[in-house]
XYZ file of C-alpha atoms in Angstrom:
400
model
C 6.462 10.593 -36.532
C 7.517 8.666 -39.661
C 6.428 5.143 -40.391
C 9.918 3.710 -39.704
C 10.085 5.541 -36.370
C 6.631 4.253 -35.436
C 7.655 0.682 -36.314
C 10.792 1.084 -34.223
C 8.767 2.326 -31.270
C 6.431 -0.664 -31.554
C 9.425 -3.040 -31.594
C 10.878 -1.415 -28.476
C 7.525 -1.688 -26.691
C 7.222 -5.385 -27.612
C 10.764 -6.039 -26.349
C 10.042 -4.207 -23.087
C 6.807 -6.174 -22.674
C 8.619 -9.474 -23.235
C 11.321 -8.564 -20.721
C 8.709 -7.517 -18.161
C 6.705 -10.731 -18.587
C 9.874 -12.814 -18.417
C 10.891 -11.092 -15.165
C 7.437 -11.631 -13.660
C 7.544 -15.312 -14.654
C 10.924 -15.677 -12.955
C 9.552 -14.018 -9.822
C 6.553 -16.363 -9.847
C 8.887 -19.361 -10.023
C 10.736 -18.328 -6.854
C 9.893 -20.504 -3.895
C 10.706 -20.119 -0.233
C 14.039 -21.841 0.606
C 13.765 -25.144 2.426
C 17.293 -25.207 3.886
C 18.658 -27.862 1.540
C 21.202 -25.397 0.140
C 22.728 -24.969 3.614
C 23.188 -28.673 4.302
C 26.255 -29.096 2.003
C 28.040 -26.466 4.091
C 28.554 -29.222 6.627
C 31.594 -30.092 4.483
C 33.396 -27.345 6.425
C 33.738 -30.067 9.036
C 36.179 -31.777 6.663
C 38.936 -29.553 8.127
C 38.432 -30.723 11.705
C 37.957 -34.297 10.405
C 41.362 -34.058 8.751
C 42.914 -33.025 12.069
C 41.298 -36.049 13.714
C 42.416 -38.415 10.931
C 46.022 -37.160 11.069
C 46.151 -37.575 14.841
C 46.593 -33.877 15.533
C 44.038 -34.012 18.337
C 44.140 -35.651 21.707
C 41.666 -38.480 22.171
C 40.879 -38.754 18.410
C 37.996 -41.164 18.953
C 36.273 -38.776 21.327
C 36.951 -35.866 18.956
C 35.574 -37.883 16.023
C 32.384 -38.810 17.860
C 31.875 -35.219 19.017
C 32.468 -33.937 15.480
C 29.933 -36.421 14.063
C 27.423 -35.353 16.706
C 28.043 -31.719 15.769
C 27.402 -32.446 12.057
C 24.181 -34.311 12.840
C 23.068 -31.529 15.151
C 23.815 -28.893 12.468
C 21.746 -30.696 9.835
C 18.895 -31.189 12.319
C 18.978 -27.508 13.287
C 18.813 -26.391 9.652
C 15.998 -28.787 8.766
C 13.843 -27.841 11.751
C 14.473 -24.116 11.151
C 12.851 -24.419 7.705
C 10.197 -26.959 8.691
C 6.591 -25.745 8.551
C 5.888 -27.762 11.658
C 8.804 -26.637 13.819
C 9.888 -23.243 12.410
C 7.696 -21.255 14.810
C 8.406 -23.482 17.798
C 11.240 -23.294 20.345
C 12.944 -26.478 19.114
C 15.187 -24.841 16.440
C 16.457 -22.274 18.962
C 17.220 -24.967 21.529
C 19.052 -27.052 18.952
C 21.009 -23.952 17.923
C 22.032 -23.310 21.537
C 23.250 -26.893 21.828
C 25.104 -26.539 18.518
C 26.829 -23.367 19.668
C 27.815 -24.882 23.028
C 29.255 -27.959 21.331
C 31.183 -25.826 18.831
C 32.621 -23.736 21.664
C 33.737 -26.835 23.584
C 35.364 -28.406 20.506
C 37.090 -25.159 19.502
C 38.511 -24.616 22.993
C 39.467 -28.252 23.454
C 41.061 -28.947 20.081
C 41.645 -25.574 18.330
C 43.030 -25.626 14.781
C 40.457 -26.297 12.097
C 37.777 -26.835 14.734
C 37.415 -23.048 14.780
C 35.635 -23.352 11.413
C 32.662 -24.805 13.268
C 31.737 -21.257 14.326
C 30.897 -20.528 10.681
C 28.387 -23.387 10.700
C 26.908 -22.059 13.936
C 26.547 -18.657 12.259
C 24.693 -20.253 9.334
C 22.352 -21.826 11.861
C 21.787 -18.424 13.483
C 20.833 -16.902 10.106
C 18.340 -19.731 9.581
C 16.748 -19.625 13.021
C 16.589 -15.853 13.612
C 13.341 -14.420 12.178
C 13.926 -10.766 13.039
C 16.797 -8.296 12.808
C 16.810 -7.808 16.557
C 17.179 -11.519 17.257
C 19.736 -11.831 14.477
C 22.009 -9.205 16.015
C 21.438 -10.571 19.516
C 22.564 -14.042 18.388
C 25.257 -13.239 15.805
C 27.350 -10.899 17.938
C 28.036 -13.508 20.680
C 28.950 -16.123 18.057
C 31.396 -13.764 16.306
C 32.823 -12.612 19.627
C 33.321 -16.205 20.781
C 35.051 -17.105 17.519
C 37.385 -14.120 17.779
C 38.088 -14.688 21.481
C 38.937 -18.387 21.127
C 41.066 -17.698 18.047
C 42.920 -14.876 19.804
C 43.484 -17.037 22.898
C 45.236 -19.593 20.703
C 47.599 -16.925 19.315
C 46.522 -17.362 15.707
C 47.391 -13.796 14.765
C 45.368 -10.660 14.339
C 44.288 -11.180 10.719
C 43.306 -14.799 11.243
C 41.283 -13.841 14.304
C 39.619 -10.890 12.569
C 38.860 -12.949 9.454
C 37.239 -15.718 11.500
C 35.109 -13.279 13.518
C 34.089 -11.300 10.430
C 33.389 -14.456 8.379
C 31.227 -15.874 11.154
C 29.203 -12.675 11.376
C 28.864 -12.269 7.598
C 27.765 -15.879 7.008
C 24.756 -15.590 9.269
C 23.916 -12.130 7.966
C 23.874 -13.273 4.317
C 21.640 -16.240 5.095
C 19.218 -14.009 7.001
C 19.115 -11.445 4.167
C 18.373 -14.143 1.585
C 15.550 -15.562 3.700
C 14.133 -12.062 4.230
C 14.272 -11.454 0.465
C 12.332 -14.615 -0.264
C 9.760 -13.702 2.375
C 9.351 -10.257 0.796
C 8.859 -11.843 -2.629
C 6.224 -14.182 -1.196
C 4.409 -11.252 0.419
C 4.544 -9.266 -2.833
C 3.152 -12.223 -4.753
C 0.320 -12.633 -2.251
C -0.372 -8.889 -2.354
C -0.460 -8.891 -6.140
C -2.914 -11.779 -6.171
C -5.101 -10.026 -3.610
C -5.028 -6.809 -5.638
C -5.980 -8.745 -8.763
C -8.934 -10.357 -6.963
C -9.962 -6.977 -5.572
C -9.751 -5.375 -9.016
C -11.954 -8.109 -10.507
C -14.479 -7.717 -7.681
C -14.533 -3.931 -8.071
C -15.018 -4.215 -11.838
C -17.871 -6.676 -11.376
C -19.488 -4.354 -8.854
C -19.081 -1.351 -11.166
C -20.541 -3.200 -14.118
C -23.490 -4.579 -12.128
C -24.321 -1.124 -10.743
C -23.999 0.532 -14.148
C -26.123 -2.144 -15.792
C -28.797 -1.880 -13.109
C -28.929 1.904 -13.315
C -28.878 1.978 -17.112
C -31.431 -0.749 -17.822
C -33.699 0.108 -14.896
C -34.105 3.695 -16.027
C -34.226 2.942 -19.752
C -36.814 0.179 -19.467
C -38.947 2.344 -17.194
C -38.906 5.164 -19.751
C -39.708 2.732 -22.576
C -42.667 1.298 -20.630
C -44.013 4.755 -19.735
C -43.733 6.085 -23.266
C -45.234 2.902 -24.715
C -48.243 3.308 -22.433
C -48.511 6.962 -23.456
C -48.363 6.012 -27.151
C -51.083 3.394 -26.637
C -53.319 5.924 -24.910
C -52.720 8.620 -27.544
C -52.990 6.439 -30.656
C -56.830 6.324 -30.884
C -57.266 10.110 -30.616
C -53.947 11.764 -31.580
C -51.795 9.708 -33.941
C -49.136 12.406 -34.351
C -48.586 12.615 -30.599
C -48.424 8.816 -30.417
C -45.827 8.770 -33.199
C -43.821 11.351 -31.259
C -43.797 9.045 -28.247
C -42.731 6.117 -30.462
C -39.917 8.248 -31.848
C -38.826 8.980 -28.299
C -38.802 5.252 -27.592
C -36.521 4.692 -30.577
C -34.222 7.493 -29.428
C -34.087 6.124 -25.878
C -33.297 2.642 -27.180
C -30.444 3.875 -29.371
C -29.034 5.926 -26.534
C -29.283 2.914 -24.204
C -27.247 0.805 -26.632
C -24.526 3.438 -26.677
C -24.486 3.721 -22.903
C -24.307 -0.042 -22.427
C -21.303 -0.230 -24.775
C -19.642 2.551 -22.773
C -20.475 0.824 -19.492
C -18.915 -2.423 -20.723
C -15.678 -0.658 -21.598
C -15.752 1.422 -18.413
C -15.625 4.783 -20.151
C -19.116 6.065 -19.501
C -19.362 9.515 -17.942
C -22.840 10.804 -17.218
C -24.030 14.315 -17.990
C -26.242 16.061 -15.471
C -27.898 18.283 -18.068
C -28.665 15.242 -20.256
C -30.167 13.378 -17.297
C -32.293 16.391 -16.377
C -33.660 16.577 -19.931
C -34.488 12.884 -19.849
C -36.100 13.313 -16.452
C -38.397 16.030 -17.823
C -39.352 13.822 -20.771
C -39.986 10.688 -18.673
C -42.003 12.522 -16.021
C -44.051 14.409 -18.606
C -44.891 11.131 -20.356
C -46.114 9.816 -16.987
C -48.291 12.908 -16.459
C -46.091 14.033 -13.569
C -45.410 17.717 -13.277
C -41.711 18.429 -12.817
C -40.023 21.542 -11.443
C -36.235 21.890 -11.829
C -34.400 24.519 -9.780
C -30.667 25.123 -10.292
C -28.541 27.646 -8.391
C -24.803 28.066 -8.058
C -21.764 27.868 -10.366
C -21.140 25.049 -12.887
C -19.987 21.766 -11.412
C -16.865 19.730 -12.281
C -17.434 16.811 -14.714
C -16.919 14.134 -12.053
C -19.448 15.716 -9.702
C -21.911 16.156 -12.572
C -21.516 12.498 -13.528
C -22.323 11.280 -10.016
C -25.289 13.625 -9.629
C -26.502 12.482 -13.054
C -26.693 8.938 -11.690
C -28.711 10.216 -8.738
C -31.180 12.022 -11.032
C -31.533 8.912 -13.176
C -32.212 6.576 -10.256
C -34.435 9.049 -8.395
C -36.622 9.782 -11.404
C -36.857 6.068 -12.226
C -38.187 5.398 -8.733
C -40.680 8.266 -9.033
C -42.009 6.935 -12.347
C -42.193 3.308 -11.242
C -43.234 3.484 -7.593
C -44.382 6.877 -6.353
C -47.820 7.409 -7.872
C -46.961 11.136 -7.657
C -48.403 14.042 -9.630
C -45.574 16.477 -8.923
C -41.811 16.184 -8.551
C -39.243 18.819 -7.623
C -35.562 18.512 -8.515
C -33.434 21.094 -6.712
C -29.699 21.564 -7.279
C -27.699 24.139 -5.336
C -24.013 24.656 -4.686
C -22.701 26.473 -1.637
C -19.900 26.096 0.881
C -17.904 23.888 -1.462
C -20.622 21.223 -1.591
C -23.313 20.376 -4.127
C -26.784 19.473 -2.816
C -29.255 17.609 -5.022
C -32.763 16.936 -3.721
C -35.516 15.007 -5.514
C -38.922 15.267 -3.809
C -42.292 13.908 -4.917
C -45.815 14.136 -3.488
C -46.651 10.496 -4.055
C -47.611 7.713 -1.705
C -44.990 5.192 -2.771
C -45.562 1.858 -4.473
C -49.107 0.448 -4.591
C -49.932 -2.121 -1.936
C -49.617 -4.990 -4.367
C -46.047 -3.926 -5.295
C -44.787 -2.842 -1.868
C -42.626 -5.511 -0.189
C -43.788 -6.832 3.160
C -42.068 -5.690 6.322
C -40.208 -2.453 7.030
C -39.109 -0.082 4.320
C -35.989 -1.254 2.510
C -33.648 0.739 0.341
C -33.547 -0.528 -3.217
C -30.517 -1.943 -4.956
C -30.081 1.197 -7.032
C -30.074 3.516 -4.015
C -27.640 1.252 -2.170
C -25.301 1.330 -5.170
C -25.576 5.118 -5.346
C -24.826 5.395 -1.629
C -21.609 3.428 -2.190
C -20.661 5.557 -5.209
C -21.131 8.838 -3.358
C -19.424 7.584 -0.197
C -16.351 6.667 -2.266
C -16.272 10.272 -3.537
C -16.591 11.730 -0.044
C -20.317 12.430 -0.307
C -23.521 10.990 1.091
C -26.996 9.904 0.004
C -30.076 9.952 2.245
C -33.499 8.729 1.189
C -36.791 8.313 2.988
C -40.297 9.732 3.493
C -40.526 13.505 3.153
C -42.093 15.727 5.776
C -45.719 16.294 4.856
C -45.882 13.189 2.623
C -44.123 11.861 -0.411
C -40.562 10.644 -0.758
C -37.229 12.498 -0.814
C -33.740 11.647 -2.031
C -30.911 13.978 -0.979
C -27.361 13.721 -2.320
C -24.425 15.793 -1.070
C -21.045 15.878 -2.808
C -17.895 17.933 -2.239
C -17.011 20.230 -5.137
C -13.360 20.271 -6.208
C -12.356 23.806 -7.091
C -10.339 24.275 -10.258
C -6.763 25.081 -9.264
C -6.226 27.185 -12.365
C -8.931 29.647 -11.372
């Protein structure tokens, strides 16, 4: 790709990013409707009011009072339908029933422009109905009543059909808009919950990685430092070898911590086994490693590498063992890793009071393996010592 093409691609990405952020900001600014936009629709009552003012209705004072009561009832119905206090109560539905009955009486009694009141009733239905089933159950009678009254007054087919269709469509549009706003609110809440969950998961990942990395590394450094101190008076070269190992472990720990911070660290089972041999040998613990079965996928190796690291750290720090066996076998589509020592556990002065408790590292490993469909079991071994057993499913390569 040429430099001009690369610059053009960067410009397109920036423009797309700006458009995306602008759209998300507009979505965030959306708020649930409060019904104020439906109140001005009460001006549809201007048509019936004109009939009253021009004396086209019998008993104009009675018609005027009834029309004013209808307008007040419409506004009250809309406001209660969107009120946090009353929206889930029966009051909006009762007000809507009264509104519909009053509109039906006025339309039958006076006709003419009073038929437009069915449109306002339909708007009230769209505001009150909170489900599609209730919407259809309430809109169809309103539209049917509008069409029936209009047809009974011989207003013509198209006028009757237009009034019935307009009444039905008005309530449907209001209901769709409210449903859209509710969906946007749910999406916003879901996005916020996902963001909080992602932050919590990242904190948990980082804390587990940091515990596993520093716990093992510091244990190895302490063991090798003690070995160097013991060897220095009688074998300086061997002591210098241990010091060199300490330097190597420290450098490797820095690299791993950087990778853990960025979230790109992938463990290597073979590397962890080599470190286990070195750490156990420095602690004068005999180690036997037994491996059988085909090579494992990288993800499975990474998880089992964490198990080796944590298990060996616990052996070095707490077991008081003289021999440790690490056995890895793969059969039946599952990998089995077992770490067994012949120790007695932590000394009395280090052992916590009360019943045996699983350490933080083992709990974190249990969660890691469970998320991958595996399991981790730890506890006293038969015949003495301590055993950690990890089981993981092995994903076969589809290309094979």
